[in-house]
Amino acid sequence: MVFMDAVAGDAAEIASVVNAAYRAEGAAEGWTNERGLLDGARISEEGVRTLLERGRILLVRSPADGPIAGCIHIAIDDDGAWHTSMLAVDPNEQTAGIGKTIKQEVERQARAADAPRMRMAVIRQREALIAWHRRRGYVPTGETLAFPYDDPSVGRPLRPDLELVVMEKLLLTSAS
């Protein structure tokens, strides 16, 4: 596996991988998709390009010139925390530990940059995903955020009770 930062030319392939992981019809049930909660595309090519303007997207390919096996968006919050979102693994590659490997690499990079913590917001109803992150040291902060019902770029919500739970993981940095 090779990690690399995405460029704008990767937008179509990233959108394809993310939409397959989060919303594909016929995809396996479980924490890897949001069916039942949201409908429609998870992200467009334009949405990917917007995320690249707000941070970066780390890709994993195997081999280096092969297709994208997984990705994650990384932005840095005002307090220095590395905020991750859109962790996705190609459905054909799921269960091979790629998601865990991506998270470990991002945490390694964050520690090397002396980031104090990792942060993310997860849909409250995605209990299996929250449990997966808990097993990796992330804990809910107690903060919740309103779900962006008025943002068509996240898809069409299928429930009126969606909200986001903020989770964090403290990091021991290289200076610790």
Short mmCIF file of C-alpha atoms in Angstrom, two decimals:
data_model
loop_
_atom_site.label_atom_id
_atom_site.label_comp_id
_atom_site.label_asym_id
_atom_site.label_seq_id
_atom_site.Cartn_x
_atom_site.Cartn_y
_atom_site.Cartn_z
CA MET A 1 0.00 0.00 0.00
CA VAL A 2 1.19 3.48 -0.87
CA PHE A 3 -0.13 6.67 0.73
CA MET A 4 -0.28 9.90 -1.25
CA ASP A 5 -2.14 13.19 -1.19
CA ALA A 6 -4.94 13.57 -3.71
CA VAL A 7 -4.88 16.16 -6.47
CA ALA A 8 -7.84 17.72 -8.26
CA GLY A 9 -7.45 15.18 -11.07
CA ASP A 10 -8.35 12.40 -8.58
CA ALA A 11 -11.78 13.93 -7.85
CA ALA A 12 -13.87 11.62 -10.07
CA GLU A 13 -12.23 8.44 -8.76
CA ILE A 14 -12.50 9.62 -5.13
CA ALA A 15 -16.20 10.43 -5.57
CA SER A 16 -16.75 6.99 -7.10
CA VAL A 17 -15.03 5.17 -4.21
CA VAL A 18 -16.79 7.24 -1.55
CA ASN A 19 -20.24 6.85 -3.12
CA ALA A 20 -19.74 3.10 -3.50
CA ALA A 21 -18.64 2.76 0.13
CA TYR A 22 -21.38 4.93 1.64
CA ARG A 23 -24.45 4.54 -0.56
CA ALA A 24 -24.10 1.84 -3.23
CA GLU A 25 -27.14 -0.30 -3.89
CA GLY A 26 -26.44 -3.91 -3.11
CA ALA A 27 -23.50 -3.02 -0.86
CA ALA A 28 -23.12 -5.03 2.31
CA GLU A 29 -25.14 -3.87 5.29
CA GLY A 30 -23.15 -2.54 8.20
CA TRP A 31 -21.11 0.42 9.31
CA THR A 32 -19.61 1.00 5.87
CA ASN A 33 -22.74 2.52 4.39
CA GLU A 34 -25.42 5.07 5.27
CA ARG A 35 -28.37 3.51 3.47
CA GLY A 36 -31.49 3.89 5.56
CA LEU A 37 -30.22 7.23 6.85
CA LEU A 38 -29.44 9.13 3.65
CA ASP A 39 -30.15 8.68 -0.04
CA GLY A 40 -28.38 9.96 -3.13
CA ALA A 41 -24.70 10.56 -3.71
CA ARG A 42 -22.47 11.05 -0.67
CA ILE A 43 -20.26 13.45 -2.62
CA SER A 44 -19.79 14.85 -6.12
CA GLU A 45 -16.57 15.57 -8.00
CA GLU A 46 -17.15 19.25 -7.23
CA GLY A 47 -17.58 18.39 -3.55
CA VAL A 48 -14.26 16.54 -3.58
CA ARG A 49 -12.54 19.56 -5.13
CA THR A 50 -14.09 21.79 -2.44
CA LEU A 51 -12.73 19.49 0.28
CA LEU A 52 -9.28 19.69 -1.30
CA GLU A 53 -9.48 23.49 -0.94
CA ARG A 54 -10.33 23.11 2.77
CA GLY A 55 -7.64 20.58 3.60
CA ARG A 56 -6.31 17.48 1.94
CA ILE A 57 -7.44 13.98 1.06
CA LEU A 58 -5.06 11.16 1.84
CA LEU A 59 -5.30 8.27 -0.62
CA VAL A 60 -4.12 4.71 -0.37
CA ARG A 61 -3.31 2.83 -3.56
CA SER A 62 -1.99 -0.65 -4.09
CA PRO A 63 0.17 -0.61 -6.16
CA ALA A 64 1.24 3.05 -6.34
CA ASP A 65 -0.18 3.46 -9.85
CA GLY A 66 -3.25 1.32 -9.12
CA PRO A 67 -6.80 2.34 -8.32
CA ILE A 68 -7.73 4.12 -5.10
CA ALA A 69 -8.35 1.53 -2.39
CA GLY A 70 -9.34 4.08 0.25
CA CYS A 71 -9.27 7.71 1.31
CA ILE A 72 -9.85 10.15 4.15
CA HIS A 73 -10.26 13.93 4.29
CA ILE A 74 -8.05 15.84 6.74
CA ALA A 75 -8.47 19.45 7.87
CA ILE A 76 -6.87 21.26 10.79
CA ASP A 77 -9.22 22.92 13.26
CA ASP A 78 -8.46 26.28 14.87
CA ASP A 79 -7.17 24.55 18.02
CA GLY A 80 -4.69 22.44 16.03
CA ALA A 81 -6.72 19.22 16.13
CA TRP A 82 -6.68 17.15 12.95
CA HIS A 83 -10.31 16.80 11.87
CA THR A 84 -10.99 13.77 9.70
CA SER A 85 -14.03 12.95 7.63
CA MET A 86 -15.09 10.83 4.68
CA LEU A 87 -13.09 7.73 5.56
CA ALA A 88 -13.95 5.36 2.73
CA VAL A 89 -12.66 2.03 1.46
CA ASP A 90 -13.53 0.55 -1.91
CA PRO A 91 -16.23 -2.07 -1.18
CA ASN A 92 -14.13 -4.67 -3.03
CA GLU A 93 -11.30 -4.04 -0.57
CA GLN A 94 -13.31 -3.88 2.67
CA THR A 95 -12.51 -6.28 5.51
CA ALA A 96 -8.81 -6.20 4.54
CA GLY A 97 -7.91 -3.69 7.29
CA ILE A 98 -7.46 -0.74 4.93
CA GLY A 99 -9.67 1.61 6.97
CA LYS A 100 -7.71 0.84 10.12
CA THR A 101 -4.43 1.32 8.22
CA ILE A 102 -5.56 4.70 6.87
CA LYS A 103 -6.53 5.89 10.36
CA GLN A 104 -3.17 4.74 11.76
CA GLU A 105 -1.29 6.61 9.02
CA VAL A 106 -3.23 9.83 9.62
CA GLU A 107 -2.58 9.57 13.35
CA ARG A 108 1.13 8.96 12.67
CA GLN A 109 1.26 12.08 10.49
CA ALA A 110 -0.66 14.10 13.10
CA ARG A 111 1.74 13.05 15.85
CA ALA A 112 4.72 13.97 13.65
CA ALA A 113 3.13 17.41 13.18
CA ASP A 114 2.61 17.70 16.97
CA ALA A 115 -1.18 17.82 16.68
CA PRO A 116 -2.77 17.57 20.13
CA ARG A 117 -5.70 15.38 19.10
CA MET A 118 -7.76 13.84 16.33
CA ARG A 119 -11.40 14.88 15.91
CA MET A 120 -14.38 13.81 13.83
CA ALA A 121 -18.16 14.10 13.74
CA VAL A 122 -20.16 10.90 13.22
CA ILE A 123 -23.88 10.50 12.62
CA ARG A 124 -25.30 9.45 16.01
CA GLN A 125 -27.35 6.66 14.47
CA ARG A 126 -24.24 4.95 13.05
CA GLU A 127 -23.67 2.98 16.23
CA ALA A 128 -21.40 0.34 14.66
CA LEU A 129 -19.14 3.07 13.23
CA ILE A 130 -18.99 4.83 16.60
CA ALA A 131 -18.07 1.50 18.23
CA TRP A 132 -15.34 0.93 15.59
CA HIS A 133 -13.79 4.31 16.43
CA ARG A 134 -14.10 3.67 20.17
CA ARG A 135 -12.03 0.51 19.72
CA ARG A 136 -9.35 2.74 18.21
CA GLY A 137 -9.27 5.14 21.15
CA TYR A 138 -11.83 7.76 20.09
CA VAL A 139 -14.34 8.94 22.67
CA PRO A 140 -17.44 11.11 22.38
CA THR A 141 -16.77 14.60 23.73
CA GLY A 142 -20.40 15.16 24.73
CA GLU A 143 -20.73 17.75 21.99
CA THR A 144 -23.34 17.21 19.31
CA LEU A 145 -23.85 19.14 16.10
CA ALA A 146 -27.00 19.68 14.10
CA PHE A 147 -27.15 17.55 10.97
CA PRO A 148 -26.86 19.77 7.84
CA TYR A 149 -30.37 19.06 6.52
CA ASP A 150 -30.21 22.12 4.26
CA ASP A 151 -26.97 20.99 2.53
CA PRO A 152 -27.83 18.98 -0.59
CA SER A 153 -24.18 17.96 -0.99
CA VAL A 154 -24.53 15.34 1.78
CA GLY A 155 -27.44 13.57 0.14
CA ARG A 156 -31.13 13.42 0.99
CA PRO A 157 -31.82 12.65 4.67
CA LEU A 158 -34.36 9.86 5.17
CA ARG A 159 -34.97 10.55 8.88
CA PRO A 160 -35.81 13.71 10.82
CA ASP A 161 -33.68 12.82 13.88
CA LEU A 162 -30.14 12.81 12.52
CA GLU A 163 -27.41 14.57 14.49
CA LEU A 164 -23.64 14.43 14.66
CA VAL A 165 -21.62 13.23 17.65
CA VAL A 166 -18.15 14.75 18.03
CA MET A 167 -15.44 12.22 18.91
CA GLU A 168 -11.80 12.84 19.78
CA LYS A 169 -8.60 10.95 20.43
CA LEU A 170 -5.76 12.55 22.38
CA LEU A 171 -2.38 12.08 20.78
CA LEU A 172 1.02 11.66 22.31
CA THR A 173 3.09 13.84 20.00
CA SER A 174 6.77 13.57 19.22
CA ALA A 175 7.34 16.39 21.73
CA SER A 176 5.63 14.41 24.53
#
